Coordinates of C-alpha atoms in Angstrom, one line a residue:
Chain A
M10 CA -113.8 -161.0 3.6
G11 CA -116.9 -163.2 2.8
N12 CA -119.5 -162.8 0.4
F13 CA -121.6 -159.2 -0.4
I14 CA -125.3 -160.3 -1.3
V15 CA -127.4 -157.2 -3.0
S16 CA -131.1 -157.9 -4.1
N17 CA -134.1 -156.1 -5.5
S18 CA -137.7 -157.8 -6.4
T19 CA -136.3 -159.9 -9.4
E20 CA -132.9 -160.5 -8.5
L21 CA -130.2 -161.4 -5.7
L22 CA -126.4 -161.0 -6.4
C23 CA -123.8 -162.8 -4.4
L24 CA -120.2 -162.0 -5.1
P25 CA -117.4 -163.0 -3.2
V26 CA -115.7 -159.8 -2.2
E27 CA -112.3 -160.7 -2.7
N28 CA -113.3 -161.1 -6.6
L29 CA -115.2 -157.7 -6.6
L30 CA -113.1 -155.1 -8.8
Y31 CA -115.3 -152.7 -8.6
V32 CA -118.9 -151.1 -8.6
K33 CA -120.1 -148.4 -11.1
A34 CA -122.8 -146.5 -10.9
D35 CA -125.2 -146.0 -14.0
G36 CA -127.9 -143.9 -13.0
N37 CA -130.5 -146.0 -11.1
Y38 CA -127.9 -149.1 -11.7
S39 CA -124.9 -150.3 -10.4
L40 CA -122.4 -152.4 -12.8
F41 CA -120.7 -154.7 -11.1
V42 CA -117.4 -156.1 -12.2
T43 CA -115.2 -159.1 -10.8
K44 CA -111.8 -160.0 -11.6
D45 CA -112.9 -162.6 -14.0
K46 CA -114.3 -160.0 -16.1
V47 CA -117.8 -160.8 -15.4
E48 CA -120.0 -157.6 -15.8
H49 CA -123.5 -157.4 -13.8
L50 CA -125.3 -154.9 -14.2
F51 CA -128.1 -154.7 -11.2
C52 CA -130.8 -152.1 -10.6
I53 CA -129.5 -150.4 -7.4
Q54 CA -128.5 -147.3 -6.8
L55 CA -124.6 -147.4 -5.8
G56 CA -125.6 -145.4 -2.5
K57 CA -128.0 -148.1 -1.5
V58 CA -125.0 -150.6 -2.4
E59 CA -122.8 -149.0 0.0
Q60 CA -125.3 -148.7 2.5
E61 CA -125.4 -152.5 2.1
M62 CA -121.8 -152.9 2.0
N63 CA -121.3 -151.1 5.2
K64 CA -124.4 -152.7 7.0
Q65 CA -123.4 -156.4 5.7
L66 CA -119.7 -156.2 5.9
G67 CA -118.7 -153.5 8.2
A68 CA -115.3 -152.8 9.1
N69 CA -114.3 -155.7 7.1
G70 CA -115.3 -154.5 4.2
N71 CA -112.4 -151.7 4.4
K72 CA -110.9 -152.9 1.0
L73 CA -113.5 -151.4 -0.7
I74 CA -113.7 -147.4 -0.9
R75 CA -116.2 -145.4 -2.5
I76 CA -114.8 -143.0 -4.5
G77 CA -116.8 -139.9 -5.5
K78 CA -120.1 -140.4 -6.5
S79 CA -119.9 -143.0 -8.9
L80 CA -117.1 -145.4 -8.5
I81 CA -116.4 -148.1 -4.9
I82 CA -113.3 -150.0 -5.7
N83 CA -111.7 -153.0 -4.2
R84 CA -108.2 -151.5 -2.9
D85 CA -106.4 -154.9 -3.4
Y86 CA -106.6 -154.3 -7.1
I87 CA -105.3 -150.7 -7.3
Y88 CA -102.2 -151.0 -10.1
L89 CA -101.9 -147.4 -10.9
I90 CA -103.2 -144.0 -9.4
D91 CA -102.5 -141.4 -12.1
V92 CA -103.8 -138.0 -10.1
A93 CA -102.5 -135.8 -13.4
K94 CA -104.2 -138.0 -15.8
Q95 CA -107.4 -138.9 -13.1
K96 CA -107.0 -142.3 -14.1
L97 CA -107.3 -145.5 -11.8
V98 CA -106.2 -148.7 -13.3
L99 CA -107.7 -151.6 -11.3
S100 CA -105.9 -154.9 -12.6
D101 CA -105.3 -158.4 -10.6
C102 CA -101.7 -158.5 -12.9
S103 CA -102.9 -161.6 -14.6
G104 CA -104.5 -160.1 -17.7
V105 CA -107.3 -158.0 -16.4
S106 CA -107.1 -154.5 -16.3
Y107 CA -109.6 -152.0 -16.0
T108 CA -108.9 -147.9 -16.8
L109 CA -111.4 -145.6 -14.5
E110 CA -111.6 -142.1 -14.3
A111 CA -112.3 -140.0 -11.3
S112 CA -111.6 -136.7 -10.0
R113 CA -108.4 -135.2 -8.9
E114 CA -108.8 -134.4 -5.5
A115 CA -110.6 -137.8 -5.0
L116 CA -107.5 -139.7 -6.4
K117 CA -105.3 -137.3 -4.6
S118 CA -107.2 -138.3 -1.3
L119 CA -107.1 -142.3 -2.0
K120 CA -103.1 -142.1 -3.0
D121 CA -102.7 -140.3 0.3
Y122 CA -105.1 -143.0 1.9
I123 CA -103.2 -145.9 0.1
E124 CA -99.4 -144.3 1.1
S125 CA -100.7 -143.7 5.1
T126 CA -101.6 -147.2 5.3
I127 CA -98.6 -148.6 4.0
K128 CA -96.4 -146.5 6.5
Chain B
M22 CA -125.3 -141.9 6.2
R23 CA -123.8 -138.7 4.3
E24 CA -124.1 -137.9 0.9
I25 CA -120.3 -138.3 -0.6
E26 CA -119.2 -135.6 -2.9
E27 CA -117.3 -136.0 -6.0
N28 CA -114.3 -135.0 -4.6
E29 CA -114.3 -137.1 -1.8
I30 CA -113.2 -140.8 -0.9
R31 CA -114.8 -143.1 1.8
V32 CA -113.5 -146.5 3.3
I33 CA -116.6 -148.7 3.5
G34 CA -117.5 -149.5 7.0
S35 CA -115.3 -146.4 8.4
D36 CA -118.3 -144.3 7.6
S37 CA -115.9 -141.1 7.4
P38 CA -115.1 -139.6 3.9
Q39 CA -111.4 -139.8 3.6
S40 CA -111.1 -136.2 1.8
K41 CA -108.8 -133.9 2.8
K42 CA -112.0 -131.7 3.3
W43 CA -112.0 -133.1 7.0
L44 CA -108.6 -131.8 7.3
L45 CA -109.0 -127.9 7.7
P46 CA -111.8 -127.8 10.3
L47 CA -110.2 -130.7 12.1
L48 CA -106.7 -128.5 12.6
C49 CA -108.8 -125.4 13.1
A50 CA -110.4 -127.5 16.1
V51 CA -107.3 -128.6 17.6
A52 CA -105.7 -125.1 16.9
I53 CA -108.1 -123.4 18.9
G54 CA -108.3 -125.9 21.6
I55 CA -104.5 -125.6 21.8
I56 CA -104.8 -122.0 21.9
I57 CA -107.5 -122.0 25.0
L58 CA -105.3 -124.3 27.2
V59 CA -102.1 -122.4 26.3
V60 CA -104.0 -119.5 27.6
M61 CA -105.5 -120.8 30.5
L62 CA -102.2 -122.5 31.6
V63 CA -100.2 -119.6 30.8
K64 CA -102.4 -116.8 32.1
P65 CA -102.1 -117.3 36.0
N66 CA -98.7 -117.6 36.3
G67 CA -97.2 -116.1 32.9
T68 CA -97.8 -112.7 33.0
S69 CA -96.5 -110.2 35.4
E70 CA -98.2 -107.4 37.2
Q71 CA -101.3 -109.9 37.9
I72 CA -104.0 -108.7 40.0
S73 CA -105.4 -111.6 41.9
T74 CA -108.7 -112.7 41.4
E75 CA -109.3 -115.2 43.9
E76 CA -113.0 -116.1 45.0
P77 CA -113.7 -113.7 48.1
T78 CA -113.8 -115.3 51.4
I79 CA -115.0 -114.6 54.8
F80 CA -112.3 -114.4 57.5
E81 CA -109.3 -113.5 55.1
P82 CA -109.4 -109.7 54.7
Q83 CA -110.6 -108.8 51.3
D84 CA -108.7 -105.5 49.2
E85 CA -111.4 -102.6 48.9
I86 CA -112.1 -101.3 45.7
C87 CA -110.2 -97.9 45.6
T88 CA -111.6 -95.4 48.4
P89 CA -108.1 -93.7 48.9
K90 CA -107.2 -94.4 52.4
A91 CA -105.1 -91.2 53.1
Q92 CA -106.9 -87.7 53.6
H93 CA -104.2 -85.5 53.4
K94 CA -101.2 -84.9 51.8
F95 CA -98.2 -85.8 53.5
S96 CA -96.7 -82.5 53.1
K97 CA -97.8 -79.3 54.9
Y98 CA -95.8 -77.1 52.4
T99 CA -97.6 -74.5 50.4
G100 CA -95.8 -72.0 49.5
N101 CA -93.7 -71.1 46.5
E102 CA -89.9 -72.0 47.1
S103 CA -88.8 -74.9 44.6
F104 CA -87.2 -77.6 46.6
I105 CA -87.3 -81.3 47.3
E106 CA -89.0 -82.3 50.7
K107 CA -87.8 -85.2 52.4
L108 CA -89.6 -87.7 54.6
D109 CA -89.0 -90.6 56.2
T110 CA -91.4 -93.6 57.5
I111 CA -91.3 -97.3 58.2
I112 CA -94.3 -99.0 57.1
N113 CA -94.3 -103.1 57.7
D114 CA -90.8 -103.1 58.8
V115 CA -90.0 -101.4 55.1
S116 CA -88.1 -98.5 55.9
L117 CA -88.9 -95.7 53.0
S118 CA -87.9 -92.5 52.3
I119 CA -90.1 -90.1 50.3
F120 CA -89.1 -87.3 48.0
I121 CA -91.7 -84.8 47.3
P122 CA -91.0 -82.0 44.7
H123 CA -92.2 -79.1 45.6
N124 CA -92.8 -76.0 42.7
L125 CA -91.2 -77.8 40.0
I126 CA -90.9 -79.1 36.8
P127 CA -91.1 -82.4 36.0
S128 CA -89.6 -83.9 32.5
L129 CA -87.8 -86.9 31.0
C130 CA -84.7 -86.9 29.5
V131 CA -82.2 -89.3 27.9
G132 CA -78.8 -90.0 29.1
Q133 CA -77.3 -89.4 32.3
P134 CA -78.0 -85.6 33.8
S135 CA -74.9 -83.7 35.1
K136 CA -74.9 -82.4 38.6
Q137 CA -73.5 -79.7 37.3
D138 CA -77.1 -78.5 36.1
S139 CA -78.1 -76.1 38.8
S140 CA -81.7 -76.2 37.6
L141 CA -81.9 -79.6 38.6
M142 CA -83.2 -80.4 41.7
M143 CA -84.1 -84.3 41.4
C144 CA -83.5 -87.2 39.1
A145 CA -84.1 -90.6 39.0
Q146 CA -84.0 -93.2 36.5
A147 CA -86.9 -94.0 34.6
A148 CA -87.5 -96.8 31.5
D149 CA -85.3 -99.6 31.7
I150 CA -82.8 -100.7 28.6
R151 CA -82.7 -103.8 26.9
A152 CA -79.4 -105.9 27.8
D153 CA -79.3 -106.8 24.0
N154 CA -79.3 -103.9 22.1
K155 CA -79.2 -101.5 24.8
K156 CA -82.4 -99.9 23.5
I157 CA -85.2 -98.5 25.6
V158 CA -87.6 -101.0 27.0
G159 CA -91.4 -99.8 26.0
A160 CA -93.0 -96.8 24.5
F161 CA -91.0 -93.8 25.3
V162 CA -91.9 -90.1 24.5
L163 CA -89.4 -87.5 24.9
K164 CA -91.2 -83.8 24.8
G165 CA -93.7 -85.0 21.8
K166 CA -91.3 -87.2 19.9
P167 CA -91.9 -90.9 20.4
I168 CA -88.4 -92.6 20.2
A169 CA -89.4 -96.2 21.7
W170 CA -92.4 -97.9 20.8
G171 CA -93.9 -101.3 22.6
L172 CA -95.5 -102.7 25.5
S173 CA -93.3 -104.5 28.0
K174 CA -94.5 -103.5 31.3
H175 CA -98.2 -102.5 32.0
G176 CA -97.5 -99.5 34.3
Y177 CA -96.9 -96.1 32.9
C178 CA -95.9 -92.4 33.7
A179 CA -97.3 -89.4 31.6
I180 CA -96.0 -86.1 32.0
I181 CA -98.5 -83.5 30.1
N182 CA -98.8 -79.9 30.5
D183 CA -95.8 -80.3 33.4
T184 CA -98.4 -82.7 35.3
V185 CA -97.7 -86.0 36.0
I186 CA -99.6 -89.2 35.4
V187 CA -99.2 -92.6 36.8
G188 CA -101.5 -95.7 35.8
R189 CA -101.5 -99.2 34.6
S190 CA -102.9 -99.7 31.2
E191 CA -102.1 -102.0 28.4
N192 CA -103.5 -99.4 25.8
S193 CA -103.1 -95.7 27.4
P194 CA -104.2 -93.0 25.5
L195 CA -101.8 -90.7 27.2
F196 CA -99.1 -91.8 24.7
E197 CA -100.9 -90.2 21.9
M198 CA -101.6 -87.3 24.4
A199 CA -98.0 -86.9 25.0
T200 CA -97.2 -86.6 21.2
E201 CA -99.5 -84.3 20.6
K202 CA -98.9 -81.8 23.5
Q203 CA -95.2 -82.5 23.6
G204 CA -95.5 -83.9 26.7
Y205 CA -93.4 -87.1 28.2
F206 CA -94.1 -90.9 28.4
F207 CA -92.2 -94.3 29.5
R208 CA -93.2 -97.5 30.8
Q209 CA -92.3 -99.4 33.8
Y210 CA -93.5 -102.1 36.1
A211 CA -96.8 -101.1 37.8
L212 CA -96.3 -101.8 41.6
V213 CA -99.6 -100.2 43.0
D214 CA -103.2 -99.7 40.7
S215 CA -105.8 -97.9 42.5
C216 CA -104.6 -98.6 45.8
R217 CA -104.5 -102.4 44.7
L218 CA -101.2 -104.1 44.9
V219 CA -100.0 -105.4 41.3
E220 CA -97.9 -108.7 41.7
N221 CA -95.0 -109.1 39.8
N222 CA -93.1 -111.8 39.0
L223 CA -89.7 -110.3 40.1
K224 CA -88.7 -112.4 43.6
N225 CA -85.4 -111.0 44.0
K226 CA -84.6 -108.3 46.9
A227 CA -83.3 -105.0 46.0
L228 CA -83.2 -101.5 46.5
R229 CA -86.4 -100.4 45.3
K230 CA -87.3 -97.0 44.0
A231 CA -91.2 -95.9 42.6
L232 CA -92.6 -93.0 41.7
C233 CA -95.9 -92.6 43.3
Q234 CA -99.0 -90.6 43.5
R235 CA -101.1 -90.2 46.4
C236 CA -103.8 -87.5 47.6
G237 CA -102.9 -85.4 44.5
E238 CA -99.1 -85.4 45.6
T239 CA -96.5 -87.2 43.6
F240 CA -93.5 -88.7 44.8
I241 CA -90.4 -90.7 44.9
A242 CA -90.2 -93.5 47.4
T243 CA -87.0 -95.3 48.0
S244 CA -86.6 -98.3 50.2
A245 CA -83.5 -98.1 52.7
N246 CA -83.0 -101.6 52.5
D247 CA -83.0 -104.3 49.9
E248 CA -86.5 -105.5 49.7
S249 CA -89.0 -107.9 47.5
M250 CA -90.9 -105.9 44.6
H251 CA -94.0 -107.5 46.7
D252 CA -93.1 -106.1 50.2
F253 CA -92.0 -102.9 48.6
S254 CA -95.3 -102.6 46.9
L255 CA -97.3 -103.7 49.6
A256 CA -95.8 -101.1 51.9
L257 CA -96.6 -98.3 49.2
V258 CA -100.4 -99.3 49.7
D259 CA -100.4 -99.0 53.2
L260 CA -98.8 -95.9 52.8
G261 CA -101.9 -95.0 51.4
V262 CA -100.3 -94.7 47.5
E263 CA -102.6 -94.9 45.3
N264 CA -101.0 -95.7 41.8
A265 CA -97.2 -96.2 41.5
I266 CA -94.7 -97.8 39.0
A267 CA -91.3 -98.8 40.1
L268 CA -88.4 -96.4 38.9
D269 CA -84.8 -98.6 37.9
G270 CA -83.5 -99.2 41.3
G271 CA -80.8 -101.3 42.4
K272 CA -77.5 -100.6 43.6
F273 CA -76.0 -99.9 40.2
S274 CA -79.1 -97.3 39.7
F275 CA -77.9 -93.9 39.4
G276 CA -80.1 -90.8 40.8
W277 CA -79.8 -87.8 43.2
Y278 CA -81.8 -84.8 44.7
V279 CA -80.6 -81.6 46.1
S280 CA -80.8 -80.6 49.5
N281 CA -79.6 -77.5 50.7
N282 CA -77.8 -76.6 48.0
T283 CA -76.1 -80.1 48.0
T284 CA -76.8 -83.1 45.4
I285 CA -77.1 -86.3 47.4
D286 CA -77.2 -89.8 45.6
F287 CA -79.9 -91.7 46.1
N288 CA -77.5 -94.6 46.9
E289 CA -73.6 -94.7 47.2
P290 CA -72.4 -94.5 43.6
L291 CA -70.7 -97.5 41.9
K292 CA -68.7 -97.7 39.1
R293 CA -70.7 -98.9 36.5
T294 CA -71.1 -98.8 32.5
I295 CA -73.2 -95.8 31.5
Y296 CA -75.6 -96.6 28.2
P297 CA -76.4 -93.6 25.7
N298 CA -80.0 -94.7 26.2
E299 CA -80.6 -94.2 30.0
T300 CA -83.6 -92.5 30.4
Y301 CA -84.3 -90.3 33.8
I302 CA -87.4 -88.1 35.2
V303 CA -86.2 -85.2 36.6
W304 CA -87.5 -82.3 38.3
R305 CA -86.3 -78.7 37.3
K306 CA -86.7 -75.2 39.2
N307 CA -89.0 -73.0 36.7
Q308 CA -86.4 -70.9 35.2

């Protein structure tokens, strides 16, 4: 999928997309988490991150999914979607695991979408 | 890019939210599209009693809006005697007999009338009955009492205050009026509507019978030979009939009129099943 580059006036972050686990919004910041457990808080809004991903990756970015207002995840690392408990577990199945929260409807949509791609 | 909602997901690069919210409007749009398509495809061919709506042309003679062609009644009789006047004519190679009741009271009845009933001067089968449940087809009012409901054919006959009214309408207030005024009402195929031929999908040829109105005169017209519904209706139009509906015809239909104290069948009686729900329009002497 290639690299995703995001920058502001003082920083530039370059990430191989296949290593990106998720991006989480935190106000005007976005927390980038990679599969090697590296977390980097970057001063950029999540909406802007999504725009840049669309711009740079286009259709090649279809592994990345925006979930609600505060998450972008890499679908390759989805381990568990628990709609009832509103939990989403991302894991590389080799020791890295993150449990995230999202709305039930969004998780249901995500579940349906993942199911639709395997049929 | 549209702002994403908390309950939506969006695949990067697709620019389209993967939420079920899109599903409802999409399904609605598809459903509306299908309905419009079905209506457009079915309406021109699928409905019976369809009036032609083709664009007017220069050389093809056009139907005129109803200005009754007939200037006078068929019958010249103006006396008080109660009887059935029979006239024969040929229109467009269609042999027709016309039965005009004079000074008789029209009504409807359910069940085959008896030829022994001396007050009866003419009767003919009116509404059809369904092949599956043997019930009357379409709305039917018997002396103010509705005994069948529904619209299967657009033509109607209402008898209110001993006056016959023939017409074509999906919803006729005469149904309610018949119930209020102890009248009668039934439905049949419309053949002529305001002097214009009504096309019906029935293509087979059979002995035809119609209840007609022309120049204020109500009469039954029958074909002497098997005719298509179209040819029969066209003959009625050319006869100057303003409104007409079909009456149950065919060789198995039952009906007769009195002439010189003799009952004469409209067509040769054939052995057939008699159903209790057979309906008849009858003309009786005022007793």
